[in-house]
């Protein structure tokens, strides 16, 4: 139950320090992983970003305190992490639909976002097909971009990256390099040196020979040798991939004899219509035995 208990420890830490300046590195340390990877998996499992969760909890508590005490708006703003009453009021209105002053009125309706609670729930059994493969180090030629996990922006920016790659000739050039009928990879380079805890590099690429020429606008990257858990995924993109990632982290990894080995993940896209409900792709997760 590594991921589940780690998320639970991190949530406990957040709640215990909710009125303090929260360090994402320390939150991630509670789950024994990098700040970037914790935020990514938190988003996959919980359906909202870490920042969204913290804001929602703070605004919930601020609304309750304003309603039941005589705390001044400026003091509530500072207590719950806002630099000014104006920025606090804007956030408060977006969340609650009323101003902090209106929240004091008798009968004012406020919104409440309850803290996350990690539980082990017995549900109907489901089957996940997967295979374990060993793969040597290999090279890829890719076009790569930086993407942000702030407020789960990557869920929109990565599909947009693929749309642009179709339109600007990137996919056509990669298919020429790989050969007709070969798959194209989506490569999540998490936790590497050219990123920070809020951003990561995502590449669209294909395997290549180590000495293959690199076209302008592309780069050569090395995928390290290792053991990979490979999951087949059927359905239209991008929802099918996003749903499968949720299942991998919520169903497979907590119960399996495997744990994550590194933070690089591969999405393998085979020829076909990605918008078709029968489209087949794969997710490759690097793993080691627990």
Short mmCIF file of C-alpha atoms in Angstrom, two decimals:
data_model
loop_
_atom_site.label_atom_id
_atom_site.label_comp_id
_atom_site.label_asym_id
_atom_site.label_seq_id
_atom_site.Cartn_x
_atom_site.Cartn_y
_atom_site.Cartn_z
CA UNK A 1 0.00 0.00 0.00
CA UNK A 2 2.99 2.35 -0.60
CA UNK A 3 1.19 4.99 -2.67
CA UNK A 4 -1.97 4.94 -0.59
CA UNK A 5 -0.22 5.31 2.77
CA UNK A 6 2.14 7.92 1.30
CA UNK A 7 -0.76 10.05 0.08
CA UNK A 8 -2.38 9.69 3.50
CA UNK A 9 0.75 10.90 5.31
CA UNK A 10 1.03 13.86 2.96
CA UNK A 11 -2.61 14.86 3.49
CA UNK A 12 -2.15 14.63 7.27
CA UNK A 13 0.88 16.93 6.97
CA UNK A 14 -1.04 19.45 4.83
CA UNK A 15 -3.95 19.58 7.27
CA UNK A 16 -1.63 19.98 10.28
CA UNK A 17 0.13 22.95 8.63
CA UNK A 18 -2.72 24.40 6.57
CA UNK A 19 -2.27 27.96 7.91
CA UNK A 20 1.50 27.90 7.42
CA UNK A 21 3.59 28.35 4.28
CA UNK A 22 3.52 24.86 2.82
CA UNK A 23 6.70 23.52 1.24
CA UNK A 24 5.85 21.14 -1.60
CA UNK A 25 9.18 19.37 -1.11
CA UNK A 26 8.29 18.56 2.49
CA UNK A 27 4.80 17.41 1.49
CA UNK A 28 6.33 15.07 -1.08
CA UNK A 29 8.85 13.79 1.47
CA UNK A 30 5.94 12.43 3.50
CA UNK A 31 5.15 10.17 0.52
CA UNK A 32 8.85 9.35 -0.12
CA UNK A 33 8.99 10.72 -3.66
CA UNK A 34 10.05 13.84 -5.56
CA UNK A 35 7.94 17.02 -5.42
CA UNK A 36 7.15 16.76 -9.12
CA UNK A 37 6.15 13.12 -9.05
CA UNK A 38 4.03 13.53 -5.93
CA UNK A 39 2.09 16.37 -7.54
CA UNK A 40 1.61 14.37 -10.72
CA UNK A 41 0.34 11.26 -8.94
CA UNK A 42 -1.79 13.35 -6.56
CA UNK A 43 -3.51 14.82 -9.60
CA UNK A 44 -4.02 11.42 -11.23
CA UNK A 45 -5.46 9.83 -8.09
CA UNK A 46 -7.43 12.72 -6.62
CA UNK A 47 -8.75 14.44 -9.73
CA UNK A 48 -7.42 17.89 -8.79
CA UNK A 49 -4.00 19.43 -8.40
CA UNK A 50 -2.20 19.76 -5.07
CA UNK A 51 -2.48 23.55 -5.31
CA UNK A 52 -6.23 23.35 -5.97
CA UNK A 53 -6.68 21.08 -2.94
CA UNK A 54 -4.76 23.42 -0.64
CA UNK A 55 -6.65 26.50 -1.87
CA UNK A 56 -10.03 24.80 -1.50
CA UNK A 57 -9.26 23.66 2.03
CA UNK A 58 -7.96 27.08 3.10
CA UNK A 59 -10.97 28.91 1.66
CA UNK A 60 -13.32 26.41 3.31
CA UNK A 61 -11.72 27.01 6.70
CA UNK A 62 -11.56 30.76 6.14
CA UNK A 63 -15.28 30.88 5.35
CA UNK A 64 -16.14 28.92 8.47
CA UNK A 65 -13.97 31.12 10.66
CA UNK A 66 -15.41 34.34 9.25
CA UNK A 67 -18.93 33.06 9.86
CA UNK A 68 -18.44 31.94 13.46
CA UNK A 69 -15.86 34.42 14.84
CA UNK A 70 -15.03 38.12 14.78
CA UNK A 71 -11.76 37.68 12.88
CA UNK A 72 -11.01 40.65 10.61
CA UNK A 73 -10.90 40.04 6.85
CA UNK A 74 -7.28 41.23 6.66
CA UNK A 75 -6.29 38.80 9.44
CA UNK A 76 -8.11 35.93 7.72
CA UNK A 77 -6.35 36.77 4.47
CA UNK A 78 -2.91 36.60 6.08
CA UNK A 79 -3.76 33.52 8.13
CA UNK A 80 -4.80 31.53 5.08
CA UNK A 81 -1.88 32.46 2.86
CA UNK A 82 -2.96 35.56 0.92
CA UNK A 83 -0.73 38.62 0.59
CA UNK A 84 -3.55 41.16 0.65
CA UNK A 85 -7.27 41.44 1.49
CA UNK A 86 -7.93 42.13 -2.20
CA UNK A 87 -6.39 38.88 -3.45
CA UNK A 88 -8.13 36.99 -0.64
CA UNK A 89 -11.49 38.54 -1.55
CA UNK A 90 -11.11 37.63 -5.23
CA UNK A 91 -10.30 34.02 -4.37
CA UNK A 92 -13.07 33.90 -1.77
CA UNK A 93 -15.68 35.13 -4.27
CA UNK A 94 -14.54 32.61 -6.91
CA UNK A 95 -14.88 29.78 -4.39
CA UNK A 96 -17.89 30.75 -2.26
CA UNK A 97 -19.76 33.08 -4.62
CA UNK A 98 -19.97 35.83 -1.98
CA UNK A 99 -17.50 38.26 -0.42
CA UNK A 100 -15.86 37.68 2.99
CA UNK A 101 -18.02 40.47 4.44
CA UNK A 102 -21.20 38.86 3.11
CA UNK A 103 -20.13 35.57 4.68
CA UNK A 104 -20.74 37.13 8.12
CA UNK A 105 -24.43 37.75 7.44
CA UNK A 106 -27.03 35.52 9.05
CA UNK A 107 -28.07 32.79 6.63
CA UNK A 108 -25.11 33.28 4.27
CA UNK A 109 -24.52 30.17 2.16
CA UNK A 110 -20.91 28.98 1.99
CA UNK A 111 -19.25 26.13 0.15
CA UNK A 112 -17.36 23.42 2.00
CA UNK A 113 -14.56 21.29 0.56
CA UNK A 114 -13.88 18.44 2.97
CA UNK A 115 -10.41 17.08 3.56
CA UNK A 116 -9.41 14.04 1.61
CA UNK A 117 -9.53 10.80 3.53
CA UNK A 118 -7.52 7.80 2.38
CA UNK A 119 -9.38 4.55 2.89
CA UNK A 120 -9.07 0.96 1.80
CA UNK A 121 -12.33 0.15 0.08
CA UNK A 122 -13.40 -3.31 -1.06
CA UNK A 123 -15.02 -3.07 -4.48
CA UNK A 124 -15.98 -5.46 -7.21
CA UNK A 125 -12.90 -7.09 -8.68
CA UNK A 126 -11.66 -5.85 -12.02
CA UNK A 127 -9.11 -7.31 -14.41
CA UNK A 128 -6.08 -5.39 -15.67
CA UNK A 129 -4.03 -7.00 -18.40
CA UNK A 130 -0.31 -6.26 -18.17
CA UNK A 131 3.04 -7.79 -18.98
CA UNK A 132 6.52 -7.33 -17.55
CA UNK A 133 9.36 -6.85 -20.04
CA UNK A 134 13.09 -6.23 -19.80
CA UNK A 135 14.47 -3.66 -22.21
CA UNK A 136 18.01 -2.49 -22.87
CA UNK A 137 18.96 1.16 -23.09
CA UNK A 138 17.68 2.72 -26.30
CA UNK A 139 17.78 6.09 -28.03
CA UNK A 140 14.89 8.19 -29.28
CA UNK A 141 14.64 11.19 -31.56
CA UNK A 142 11.98 13.49 -30.21
CA UNK A 143 10.50 16.95 -30.28
CA UNK A 144 10.23 18.03 -26.65
CA UNK A 145 8.45 20.78 -24.74
CA UNK A 146 8.13 21.91 -21.14
CA UNK A 147 4.70 21.42 -19.55
CA UNK A 148 3.30 22.56 -16.21
CA UNK A 149 1.45 20.48 -13.62
CA UNK A 150 0.17 23.63 -11.90
CA UNK A 151 -3.61 23.22 -11.65
CA UNK A 152 -3.25 20.13 -13.92
CA UNK A 153 -2.49 22.31 -16.96
CA UNK A 154 -0.71 19.38 -18.64
CA UNK A 155 -4.04 17.58 -19.16
CA UNK A 156 -4.80 20.24 -21.77
CA UNK A 157 -1.38 21.32 -23.00
CA UNK A 158 -0.14 17.83 -23.92
CA UNK A 159 -3.16 17.02 -26.16
CA UNK A 160 -2.60 20.47 -27.73
CA UNK A 161 1.07 19.52 -28.31
CA UNK A 162 -0.07 16.41 -30.22
CA UNK A 163 -2.52 18.47 -32.27
CA UNK A 164 0.25 20.89 -33.25
CA UNK A 165 2.59 17.98 -34.03
CA UNK A 166 0.07 16.65 -36.53
CA UNK A 167 -0.34 20.02 -38.18
CA UNK A 168 3.30 21.15 -38.38
CA UNK A 169 4.73 17.95 -39.85
CA UNK A 170 6.36 16.63 -36.66
CA UNK A 171 4.49 13.29 -36.73
CA UNK A 172 5.13 12.88 -40.45
CA UNK A 173 8.88 13.45 -39.96
CA UNK A 174 9.01 11.02 -37.04
CA UNK A 175 7.15 8.38 -39.06
CA UNK A 176 9.75 8.75 -41.81
CA UNK A 177 12.51 8.13 -39.25
CA UNK A 178 10.80 5.14 -37.64
CA UNK A 179 9.34 3.54 -40.74
CA UNK A 180 5.77 2.97 -41.85
CA UNK A 181 3.62 1.16 -39.31
CA UNK A 182 5.92 1.77 -36.33
CA UNK A 183 4.51 3.31 -33.12
CA UNK A 184 5.23 6.83 -31.90
CA UNK A 185 6.05 7.44 -28.24
CA UNK A 186 4.83 10.07 -25.82
CA UNK A 187 7.68 10.36 -23.31
CA UNK A 188 7.25 11.88 -19.86
CA UNK A 189 10.71 12.86 -18.67
CA UNK A 190 9.91 13.39 -14.98
CA UNK A 191 12.50 14.40 -12.44
CA UNK A 192 15.32 15.20 -14.85
CA UNK A 193 17.78 18.06 -14.60
CA UNK A 194 16.10 20.45 -17.05
CA UNK A 195 12.87 20.60 -15.03
CA UNK A 196 11.69 21.93 -11.67
CA UNK A 197 9.03 20.69 -9.27
CA UNK A 198 6.22 22.41 -11.21
CA UNK A 199 7.28 21.53 -14.78
CA UNK A 200 8.40 18.52 -16.75
CA UNK A 201 9.63 17.71 -20.23
CA UNK A 202 7.29 15.79 -22.51
CA UNK A 203 8.55 14.48 -25.82
CA UNK A 204 6.94 13.01 -28.92
CA UNK A 205 9.45 10.68 -30.49
CA UNK A 206 10.50 7.37 -32.01
CA UNK A 207 13.34 4.90 -31.34
CA UNK A 208 16.50 5.52 -33.34
CA UNK A 209 20.03 4.26 -33.83
CA UNK A 210 22.59 5.89 -31.49
CA UNK A 211 24.30 7.58 -34.45
CA UNK A 212 21.13 8.56 -36.34
CA UNK A 213 21.16 12.16 -37.65
CA UNK A 214 18.95 14.52 -35.66
CA UNK A 215 16.73 16.85 -37.74
CA UNK A 216 16.55 20.54 -36.86
CA UNK A 217 14.08 21.19 -34.05
CA UNK A 218 14.43 17.66 -32.64
CA UNK A 219 16.78 16.13 -30.08
CA UNK A 220 18.24 12.72 -29.21
CA UNK A 221 17.47 11.32 -25.74
CA UNK A 222 18.43 8.11 -23.97
CA UNK A 223 15.87 5.88 -22.26
CA UNK A 224 17.72 3.82 -19.62
CA UNK A 225 17.62 0.04 -19.44
CA UNK A 226 15.17 -1.46 -17.01
CA UNK A 227 12.08 -3.48 -16.24
CA UNK A 228 8.79 -2.14 -17.56
CA UNK A 229 5.18 -2.94 -16.70
CA UNK A 230 3.23 -2.63 -19.94
CA UNK A 231 -0.53 -1.94 -19.90
CA UNK A 232 -2.76 -2.18 -22.95
CA UNK A 233 -5.21 0.67 -23.31
CA UNK A 234 -8.29 0.68 -25.58
CA UNK A 235 -10.25 3.87 -26.22
CA UNK A 236 -10.15 7.36 -27.69
CA UNK A 237 -7.34 9.72 -26.72
CA UNK A 238 -6.61 11.48 -24.43
CA UNK A 239 -9.25 10.20 -22.00
CA UNK A 240 -8.35 6.52 -22.39
CA UNK A 241 -4.72 7.15 -21.40
CA UNK A 242 -5.71 9.42 -18.50
CA UNK A 243 -8.21 6.85 -17.21
CA UNK A 244 -5.67 4.02 -17.47
CA UNK A 245 -3.07 6.01 -15.51
CA UNK A 246 -5.63 6.43 -12.74
CA UNK A 247 -6.27 2.68 -12.68
CA UNK A 248 -2.55 1.88 -12.64
CA UNK A 249 -1.91 4.07 -9.60
CA UNK A 250 -5.13 3.34 -7.72
CA UNK A 251 -5.58 -0.38 -8.47
CA UNK A 252 -2.43 -2.05 -9.80
CA UNK A 253 0.45 -0.53 -7.85
CA UNK A 254 -1.12 -0.71 -4.36
CA UNK A 255 -1.74 -4.45 -4.78
CA UNK A 256 1.20 -5.53 -6.96
CA UNK A 257 4.62 -6.85 -6.03
CA UNK A 258 6.12 -3.95 -7.99
CA UNK A 259 6.88 -0.33 -7.23
CA UNK A 260 7.95 2.59 -9.40
CA UNK A 261 11.63 2.44 -10.36
CA UNK A 262 12.00 5.90 -11.92
CA UNK A 263 9.87 8.80 -13.02
CA UNK A 264 10.10 8.33 -16.80
CA UNK A 265 6.94 6.95 -18.39
CA UNK A 266 6.21 5.97 -21.98
CA UNK A 267 2.96 6.19 -23.90
CA UNK A 268 3.09 4.01 -27.02
CA UNK A 269 0.76 5.04 -29.83
CA UNK A 270 0.23 2.62 -32.69
CA UNK A 271 -1.01 3.59 -36.18
CA UNK A 272 -4.75 4.22 -36.29
CA UNK A 273 -7.42 6.77 -35.48
CA UNK A 274 -6.70 8.07 -31.97
CA UNK A 275 -10.28 9.32 -31.73
CA UNK A 276 -11.75 5.85 -32.28
CA UNK A 277 -13.30 4.06 -29.30
CA UNK A 278 -11.42 0.90 -30.37
CA UNK A 279 -8.01 2.59 -30.71
CA UNK A 280 -5.18 0.64 -29.01
CA UNK A 281 -2.22 2.18 -27.17
CA UNK A 282 0.04 1.25 -24.28
CA UNK A 283 1.49 2.76 -21.11
CA UNK A 284 4.94 1.65 -19.98
CA UNK A 285 5.82 2.17 -16.31
CA UNK A 286 9.40 1.47 -15.07
CA UNK A 287 9.21 -0.88 -12.06
CA UNK A 288 11.29 -2.89 -9.60
CA UNK A 289 10.18 -5.55 -7.16
CA UNK A 290 9.16 -4.40 -3.70
#
